[in-house]
Amino acid sequence: AQRVTQPEKLLSVFKGAPVELKCNYSYSGSPELFWYVQYSRQRLQLLLRHISRESIKGFTADLNKGETSFHLKKPFAQEEDSAMYYCALSSGANSKLTFGKGITLSVRP
Amino acid sequence: EAGVAQSPRYKIIEKRQSVAFWCNPISGHATLYWYQQILGQGPKLLIQFQNNGVVDDSQLPKDRFSAERLKGVDSTLKIQPAKLEDSAVYLCASSPLGPGNTIYFGEGSWLTVV
């Protein structure tokens, strides 16, 4: 069975501080990992995926198969980064997404 | 590009009543998903369609939940009879055919069962 764990519910930082949102997964095969974001009063949307190996809005995430982790990082947080962040895992040809419980990021001025 | 459309946005019903949610996916997207998101939790897949066929409904409570996707486009999700624990946001999502494609979500239908 596949599982995604986001150990923290809330992270509150000041503007300009570094951010790391933790995500661990369990899956026996080769997973595809994603971070989804939901800004206030907006729909859930894709932030980034590990196979793209790109930086979106200053965020990066590296898949660490040894530690089964996919932590989301940003060196300098901005107020507009305040949102709910979900880590998700996709497996198999059906592209079914399994989500973690999510973490609220609050960036204070 | 129009996004995934859902209706109604909000619904309040009494327990044991029935409710139906409608979803119109992005044009051309063969795969359609219904997720349930209970407060404080991440979305949980209820059912996945590919065109008008069911790919995965392993987590759908089939004694009270049903879903259909006639003609492989729009979809409806029905709950009958509703229970208090069904209070949640029901998210519809769609994606193009094939693994690894981005899944696009609708705004969700908020259900409160009292």
PDB file of C-alpha atoms in Angstrom:
ATOM      1  CA  ALA A   1       0.000   0.000   0.000  1.00  0.00           C
ATOM      2  CA  GLN A   2       1.156   3.512  -0.712  1.00  0.00           C
ATOM      3  CA  ARG A   3       1.188   6.201   1.918  1.00  0.00           C
ATOM      4  CA  VAL A   4       2.210   9.847   2.157  1.00  0.00           C
ATOM      5  CA  THR A   5       3.096  11.380   5.503  1.00  0.00           C
ATOM      6  CA  GLN A   6       3.320  15.073   6.230  1.00  0.00           C
ATOM      7  CA  PRO A   7       4.350  15.149   9.885  1.00  0.00           C
ATOM      8  CA  GLU A   8       3.543  18.785  10.596  1.00  0.00           C
ATOM      9  CA  LYS A   9       0.190  20.563  10.334  1.00  0.00           C
ATOM     10  CA  LEU A  10       1.385  24.134  10.495  1.00  0.00           C
ATOM     11  CA  LEU A  11       4.557  26.046   9.747  1.00  0.00           C
ATOM     12  CA  SER A  12       4.721  29.733  10.577  1.00  0.00           C
ATOM     13  CA  VAL A  13       7.718  31.798   9.469  1.00  0.00           C
ATOM     14  CA  PHE A  14       8.621  35.421   8.917  1.00  0.00           C
ATOM     15  CA  LYS A  15       9.021  36.845   5.437  1.00  0.00           C
ATOM     16  CA  GLY A  16      12.503  36.153   4.120  1.00  0.00           C
ATOM     17  CA  ALA A  17      13.065  33.082   6.287  1.00  0.00           C
ATOM     18  CA  PRO A  18      13.828  29.686   4.740  1.00  0.00           C
ATOM     19  CA  VAL A  19      11.036  27.158   4.457  1.00  0.00           C
ATOM     20  CA  GLU A  20      11.108  23.366   4.440  1.00  0.00           C
ATOM     21  CA  LEU A  21       7.864  21.408   4.250  1.00  0.00           C
ATOM     22  CA  LYS A  22       8.447  17.765   5.006  1.00  0.00           C
ATOM     23  CA  CYS A  23       7.037  14.813   3.105  1.00  0.00           C
ATOM     24  CA  ASN A  24       7.794  11.133   3.493  1.00  0.00           C
ATOM     25  CA  TYR A  25       6.299   8.320   1.487  1.00  0.00           C
ATOM     26  CA  SER A  26       6.045   4.566   1.424  1.00  0.00           C
ATOM     27  CA  TYR A  27       5.689   2.712  -1.833  1.00  0.00           C
ATOM     28  CA  SER A  28       7.248  -0.473  -3.095  1.00  0.00           C
ATOM     29  CA  GLY A  29       7.713   0.557  -6.712  1.00  0.00           C
ATOM     30  CA  SER A  30       8.983   3.666  -8.469  1.00  0.00           C
ATOM     31  CA  PRO A  31       6.737   6.509  -7.396  1.00  0.00           C
ATOM     32  CA  GLU A  32       6.123   9.851  -8.948  1.00  0.00           C
ATOM     33  CA  LEU A  33       5.940  12.625  -6.358  1.00  0.00           C
ATOM     34  CA  PHE A  34       4.136  15.932  -6.500  1.00  0.00           C
ATOM     35  CA  TRP A  35       3.489  19.010  -4.430  1.00  0.00           C
ATOM     36  CA  TYR A  36       0.046  20.594  -4.765  1.00  0.00           C
ATOM     37  CA  VAL A  37      -0.874  23.990  -3.335  1.00  0.00           C
ATOM     38  CA  GLN A  38      -4.185  25.571  -2.408  1.00  0.00           C
ATOM     39  CA  TYR A  39      -4.237  29.325  -1.910  1.00  0.00           C
ATOM     40  CA  SER A  40      -7.079  30.921   0.001  1.00  0.00           C
ATOM     41  CA  ARG A  41     -10.363  30.596  -1.883  1.00  0.00           C
ATOM     42  CA  GLN A  42      -8.681  28.965  -4.876  1.00  0.00           C
ATOM     43  CA  ARG A  43      -8.716  25.447  -6.220  1.00  0.00           C
ATOM     44  CA  LEU A  44      -6.062  22.847  -5.593  1.00  0.00           C
ATOM     45  CA  GLN A  45      -3.319  23.151  -8.200  1.00  0.00           C
ATOM     46  CA  LEU A  46      -0.060  21.500  -9.094  1.00  0.00           C
ATOM     47  CA  LEU A  47       3.034  23.283  -7.799  1.00  0.00           C
ATOM     48  CA  LEU A  48       5.767  20.957  -8.976  1.00  0.00           C
ATOM     49  CA  ARG A  49       6.595  17.342  -9.753  1.00  0.00           C
ATOM     50  CA  HIS A  50       9.853  15.544  -9.115  1.00  0.00           C
ATOM     51  CA  ILE A  51      10.451  14.370 -12.671  1.00  0.00           C
ATOM     52  CA  SER A  52      10.508  17.949 -13.913  1.00  0.00           C
ATOM     53  CA  ARG A  53      13.349  18.885 -11.586  1.00  0.00           C
ATOM     54  CA  GLU A  54      12.349  22.533 -11.923  1.00  0.00           C
ATOM     55  CA  SER A  55      11.914  25.458  -9.564  1.00  0.00           C
ATOM     56  CA  ILE A  56       8.432  26.948  -9.387  1.00  0.00           C
ATOM     57  CA  LYS A  57       7.880  30.253  -7.551  1.00  0.00           C
ATOM     58  CA  GLY A  58      11.264  29.695  -5.932  1.00  0.00           C
ATOM     59  CA  PHE A  59      10.289  26.286  -4.545  1.00  0.00           C
ATOM     60  CA  THR A  60      12.306  23.136  -5.185  1.00  0.00           C
ATOM     61  CA  ALA A  61      11.916  19.549  -4.076  1.00  0.00           C
ATOM     62  CA  ASP A  62      14.337  16.667  -4.421  1.00  0.00           C
ATOM     63  CA  LEU A  63      13.301  13.050  -4.343  1.00  0.00           C
ATOM     64  CA  ASN A  64      15.483  11.116  -1.885  1.00  0.00           C
ATOM     65  CA  LYS A  65      14.790   7.449  -2.465  1.00  0.00           C
ATOM     66  CA  GLY A  66      17.100   6.362   0.354  1.00  0.00           C
ATOM     67  CA  GLU A  67      15.167   8.384   2.901  1.00  0.00           C
ATOM     68  CA  THR A  68      11.847   8.058   0.977  1.00  0.00           C
ATOM     69  CA  SER A  69      11.398  11.790   1.254  1.00  0.00           C
ATOM     70  CA  PHE A  70      10.322  14.631  -1.005  1.00  0.00           C
ATOM     71  CA  HIS A  71      10.703  17.772   1.068  1.00  0.00           C
ATOM     72  CA  LEU A  72       9.662  21.137  -0.378  1.00  0.00           C
ATOM     73  CA  LYS A  73      12.094  23.997   0.137  1.00  0.00           C
ATOM     74  CA  LYS A  74      12.322  27.695  -0.489  1.00  0.00           C
ATOM     75  CA  PRO A  75      15.261  29.815   0.661  1.00  0.00           C
ATOM     76  CA  PHE A  76      13.338  33.052   1.236  1.00  0.00           C
ATOM     77  CA  ALA A  77       9.618  32.876   1.995  1.00  0.00           C
ATOM     78  CA  GLN A  78       7.203  35.530   0.704  1.00  0.00           C
ATOM     79  CA  GLU A  79       3.829  36.489   2.149  1.00  0.00           C
ATOM     80  CA  GLU A  80       2.114  35.251  -1.004  1.00  0.00           C
ATOM     81  CA  ASP A  81       3.435  31.764  -0.267  1.00  0.00           C
ATOM     82  CA  SER A  82       0.919  31.463   2.565  1.00  0.00           C
ATOM     83  CA  ALA A  83      -1.289  28.522   1.587  1.00  0.00           C
ATOM     84  CA  MET A  84      -2.084  24.874   2.206  1.00  0.00           C
ATOM     85  CA  TYR A  85       0.488  22.482   0.718  1.00  0.00           C
ATOM     86  CA  TYR A  86      -0.132  18.829  -0.048  1.00  0.00           C
ATOM     87  CA  CYS A  87       2.410  16.213  -0.957  1.00  0.00           C
ATOM     88  CA  ALA A  88       1.074  13.503  -3.276  1.00  0.00           C
ATOM     89  CA  LEU A  89       2.267  10.250  -4.770  1.00  0.00           C
ATOM     90  CA  SER A  90       1.239   8.701  -8.057  1.00  0.00           C
ATOM     91  CA  SER A  91       1.772   5.102  -8.965  1.00  0.00           C
ATOM     92  CA  GLY A  92       1.078   2.842 -11.866  1.00  0.00           C
ATOM     93  CA  ALA A  93      -0.455   3.517 -15.189  1.00  0.00           C
ATOM     94  CA  ASN A  94      -3.682   4.843 -13.709  1.00  0.00           C
ATOM     95  CA  SER A  95      -2.021   7.953 -12.277  1.00  0.00           C
ATOM     96  CA  LYS A  96      -4.030   7.643  -9.081  1.00  0.00           C
ATOM     97  CA  LEU A  97      -2.910  10.299  -6.581  1.00  0.00           C
ATOM     98  CA  THR A  98      -2.507   9.554  -2.890  1.00  0.00           C
ATOM     99  CA  PHE A  99      -2.314  12.714  -0.801  1.00  0.00           C
ATOM    100  CA  GLY A 100      -0.817  13.538   2.555  1.00  0.00           C
ATOM    101  CA  LYS A 101      -2.867  15.432   5.131  1.00  0.00           C
ATOM    102  CA  GLY A 102      -1.367  18.742   4.127  1.00  0.00           C
ATOM    103  CA  ILE A 103       0.439  21.527   5.941  1.00  0.00           C
ATOM    104  CA  THR A 104      -0.554  25.147   6.360  1.00  0.00           C
ATOM    105  CA  LEU A 105       2.274  27.557   5.625  1.00  0.00           C
ATOM    106  CA  SER A 106       1.853  30.991   7.151  1.00  0.00           C
ATOM    107  CA  VAL A 107       4.341  33.686   6.188  1.00  0.00           C
ATOM    108  CA  ARG A 108       4.209  36.722   8.425  1.00  0.00           C
ATOM    109  CA  PRO A 109       5.354  40.187   7.376  1.00  0.00           C
TER     110      PRO A 109
ATOM    111  CA  GLU B   1      -8.910  27.312 -21.151  1.00  0.00           C
ATOM    112  CA  ALA B   2     -11.997  26.545 -19.049  1.00  0.00           C
ATOM    113  CA  GLY B   3     -11.279  24.603 -15.901  1.00  0.00           C
ATOM    114  CA  VAL B   4     -13.118  21.742 -14.252  1.00  0.00           C
ATOM    115  CA  ALA B   5     -16.631  22.886 -13.394  1.00  0.00           C
ATOM    116  CA  GLN B   6     -18.593  21.592 -10.420  1.00  0.00           C
ATOM    117  CA  SER B   7     -22.042  22.235  -9.002  1.00  0.00           C
ATOM    118  CA  PRO B   8     -23.528  22.908  -6.603  1.00  0.00           C
ATOM    119  CA  ARG B   9     -20.781  24.685  -4.691  1.00  0.00           C
ATOM    120  CA  TYR B  10     -22.519  24.292  -1.354  1.00  0.00           C
ATOM    121  CA  LYS B  11     -25.178  21.925  -0.086  1.00  0.00           C
ATOM    122  CA  ILE B  12     -26.690  21.334   3.333  1.00  0.00           C
ATOM    123  CA  ILE B  13     -28.889  18.281   3.809  1.00  0.00           C
ATOM    124  CA  GLU B  14     -30.258  16.261   6.670  1.00  0.00           C
ATOM    125  CA  LYS B  15     -28.957  12.789   7.364  1.00  0.00           C
ATOM    126  CA  ARG B  16     -30.684  10.057   5.389  1.00  0.00           C
ATOM    127  CA  GLN B  17     -31.453  12.478   2.562  1.00  0.00           C
ATOM    128  CA  SER B  18     -29.857  12.179  -0.848  1.00  0.00           C
ATOM    129  CA  VAL B  19     -27.603  14.549  -2.771  1.00  0.00           C
ATOM    130  CA  ALA B  20     -26.040  14.654  -6.210  1.00  0.00           C
ATOM    131  CA  PHE B  21     -22.996  16.514  -7.461  1.00  0.00           C
ATOM    132  CA  TRP B  22     -22.206  17.278 -11.047  1.00  0.00           C
ATOM    133  CA  CYS B  23     -18.844  17.673 -12.762  1.00  0.00           C
ATOM    134  CA  ASN B  24     -17.821  18.850 -16.202  1.00  0.00           C
ATOM    135  CA  PRO B  25     -14.149  18.084 -16.894  1.00  0.00           C
ATOM    136  CA  ILE B  26     -11.760  20.001 -19.091  1.00  0.00           C
ATOM    137  CA  SER B  27     -12.596  19.399 -22.728  1.00  0.00           C
ATOM    138  CA  GLY B  28     -10.719  16.438 -24.140  1.00  0.00           C
ATOM    139  CA  HIS B  29      -9.673  14.983 -20.798  1.00  0.00           C
ATOM    140  CA  ALA B  30     -10.343  11.266 -20.846  1.00  0.00           C
ATOM    141  CA  THR B  31      -9.731  10.635 -17.154  1.00  0.00           C
ATOM    142  CA  LEU B  32     -12.065  11.937 -14.455  1.00  0.00           C
ATOM    143  CA  TYR B  33     -11.673  11.589 -10.695  1.00  0.00           C
ATOM    144  CA  TRP B  34     -13.884  12.166  -7.680  1.00  0.00           C
ATOM    145  CA  TYR B  35     -12.071  12.853  -4.425  1.00  0.00           C
ATOM    146  CA  GLN B  36     -13.483  13.293  -0.932  1.00  0.00           C
ATOM    147  CA  GLN B  37     -11.733  15.742   1.367  1.00  0.00           C
ATOM    148  CA  ILE B  38     -12.766  15.691   5.002  1.00  0.00           C
ATOM    149  CA  LEU B  39     -11.760  18.702   7.109  1.00  0.00           C
ATOM    150  CA  GLY B  40      -8.144  18.432   8.223  1.00  0.00           C
ATOM    151  CA  GLN B  41      -7.278  15.650   5.814  1.00  0.00           C
ATOM    152  CA  GLY B  42      -5.918  15.352   2.324  1.00  0.00           C
ATOM    153  CA  PRO B  43      -8.138  14.403  -0.607  1.00  0.00           C
ATOM    154  CA  LYS B  44      -9.018  10.711  -0.858  1.00  0.00           C
ATOM    155  CA  LEU B  45      -9.842   9.115  -4.204  1.00  0.00           C
ATOM    156  CA  LEU B  46     -13.381   7.755  -4.394  1.00  0.00           C
ATOM    157  CA  ILE B  47     -13.579   6.770  -8.035  1.00  0.00           C
ATOM    158  CA  GLN B  48     -11.617   7.156 -11.257  1.00  0.00           C
ATOM    159  CA  PHE B  49     -13.093   6.959 -14.741  1.00  0.00           C
ATOM    160  CA  GLN B  50     -11.306   6.564 -18.020  1.00  0.00           C
ATOM    161  CA  ASN B  51     -13.734   7.710 -20.682  1.00  0.00           C
ATOM    162  CA  ASN B  52     -16.964   6.120 -19.435  1.00  0.00           C
ATOM    163  CA  GLY B  53     -15.377   3.080 -17.779  1.00  0.00           C
ATOM    164  CA  VAL B  54     -14.460   2.724 -14.099  1.00  0.00           C
ATOM    165  CA  VAL B  55     -10.725   2.285 -13.476  1.00  0.00           C
ATOM    166  CA  ASP B  56     -10.684   2.347  -9.680  1.00  0.00           C
ATOM    167  CA  ASP B  57     -13.569   2.488  -7.205  1.00  0.00           C
ATOM    168  CA  SER B  58     -11.924   0.568  -4.405  1.00  0.00           C
ATOM    169  CA  GLN B  59     -12.527   3.320  -1.831  1.00  0.00           C
ATOM    170  CA  LEU B  60     -16.080   4.164  -2.861  1.00  0.00           C
ATOM    171  CA  PRO B  61     -18.643   3.200  -0.174  1.00  0.00           C
ATOM    172  CA  LYS B  62     -20.854   1.426  -2.642  1.00  0.00           C
ATOM    173  CA  ASP B  63     -23.714   0.903  -0.241  1.00  0.00           C
ATOM    174  CA  ARG B  64     -24.478   4.623  -0.346  1.00  0.00           C
ATOM    175  CA  PHE B  65     -22.289   6.250  -2.995  1.00  0.00           C
ATOM    176  CA  SER B  66     -22.674   5.891  -6.736  1.00  0.00           C
ATOM    177  CA  ALA B  67     -21.125   7.643  -9.687  1.00  0.00           C
ATOM    178  CA  GLU B  68     -21.562   7.569 -13.396  1.00  0.00           C
ATOM    179  CA  ARG B  69     -19.972   9.135 -16.407  1.00  0.00           C
ATOM    180  CA  LEU B  70     -22.351   8.657 -19.272  1.00  0.00           C
ATOM    181  CA  LYS B  71     -20.942   9.380 -22.722  1.00  0.00           C
ATOM    182  CA  GLY B  72     -17.485   9.790 -21.224  1.00  0.00           C
ATOM    183  CA  VAL B  73     -17.805  13.506 -20.502  1.00  0.00           C
ATOM    184  CA  ASP B  74     -19.856  14.840 -17.558  1.00  0.00           C
ATOM    185  CA  SER B  75     -20.108  12.900 -14.342  1.00  0.00           C
ATOM    186  CA  THR B  76     -22.426  12.778 -11.354  1.00  0.00           C
ATOM    187  CA  LEU B  77     -21.702  11.562  -7.852  1.00  0.00           C
ATOM    188  CA  LYS B  78     -24.660  10.591  -5.699  1.00  0.00           C
ATOM    189  CA  ILE B  79     -24.961   9.886  -2.004  1.00  0.00           C
ATOM    190  CA  GLN B  80     -28.051   8.109  -0.741  1.00  0.00           C
ATOM    191  CA  PRO B  81     -28.720   8.019   2.154  1.00  0.00           C
ATOM    192  CA  ALA B  82     -26.270  10.548   3.541  1.00  0.00           C
ATOM    193  CA  LYS B  83     -24.611  10.153   6.921  1.00  0.00           C
ATOM    194  CA  LEU B  84     -23.104  12.787   9.176  1.00  0.00           C
ATOM    195  CA  GLU B  85     -19.599  11.533   8.350  1.00  0.00           C
ATOM    196  CA  ASP B  86     -20.172  12.315   4.666  1.00  0.00           C
ATOM    197  CA  SER B  87     -19.723  16.005   5.443  1.00  0.00           C
ATOM    198  CA  ALA B  88     -16.763  16.944   3.287  1.00  0.00           C
ATOM    199  CA  VAL B  89     -15.651  18.714   0.136  1.00  0.00           C
ATOM    200  CA  TYR B  90     -16.152  16.619  -2.969  1.00  0.00           C
ATOM    201  CA  LEU B  91     -13.506  17.429  -5.543  1.00  0.00           C
ATOM    202  CA  CYS B  92     -13.772  16.556  -9.175  1.00  0.00           C
ATOM    203  CA  ALA B  93     -10.592  16.444 -11.235  1.00  0.00           C
ATOM    204  CA  SER B  94      -9.608  15.528 -14.764  1.00  0.00           C
ATOM    205  CA  SER B  95      -6.486  14.751 -16.741  1.00  0.00           C
ATOM    206  CA  PRO B  96      -5.495  13.772 -20.253  1.00  0.00           C
ATOM    207  CA  LEU B  97      -5.116  10.080 -20.979  1.00  0.00           C
ATOM    208  CA  GLY B  98      -1.876   8.417 -19.934  1.00  0.00           C
ATOM    209  CA  PRO B  99       0.367   8.195 -16.873  1.00  0.00           C
ATOM    210  CA  GLY B 100       2.185  11.199 -15.542  1.00  0.00           C
ATOM    211  CA  ASN B 101      -0.198  13.825 -16.871  1.00  0.00           C
ATOM    212  CA  THR B 102      -1.152  16.754 -14.663  1.00  0.00           C
ATOM    213  CA  ILE B 103      -4.429  16.390 -12.807  1.00  0.00           C
ATOM    214  CA  TYR B 104      -6.590  19.525 -12.740  1.00  0.00           C
ATOM    215  CA  PHE B 105      -9.049  20.083  -9.914  1.00  0.00           C
ATOM    216  CA  GLY B 106     -12.385  21.815  -9.709  1.00  0.00           C
ATOM    217  CA  GLU B 107     -13.307  24.189  -6.899  1.00  0.00           C
ATOM    218  CA  GLY B 108     -15.176  21.497  -5.049  1.00  0.00           C
ATOM    219  CA  SER B 109     -18.688  20.937  -3.746  1.00  0.00           C
ATOM    220  CA  TRP B 110     -19.025  21.514  -0.011  1.00  0.00           C
ATOM    221  CA  LEU B 111     -21.451  19.134   1.665  1.00  0.00           C
ATOM    222  CA  THR B 112     -22.727  19.520   5.208  1.00  0.00           C
ATOM    223  CA  VAL B 113     -24.918  16.754   6.596  1.00  0.00           C
ATOM    224  CA  VAL B 114     -26.883  17.756   9.710  1.00  0.00           C
TER     225      VAL B 114
END
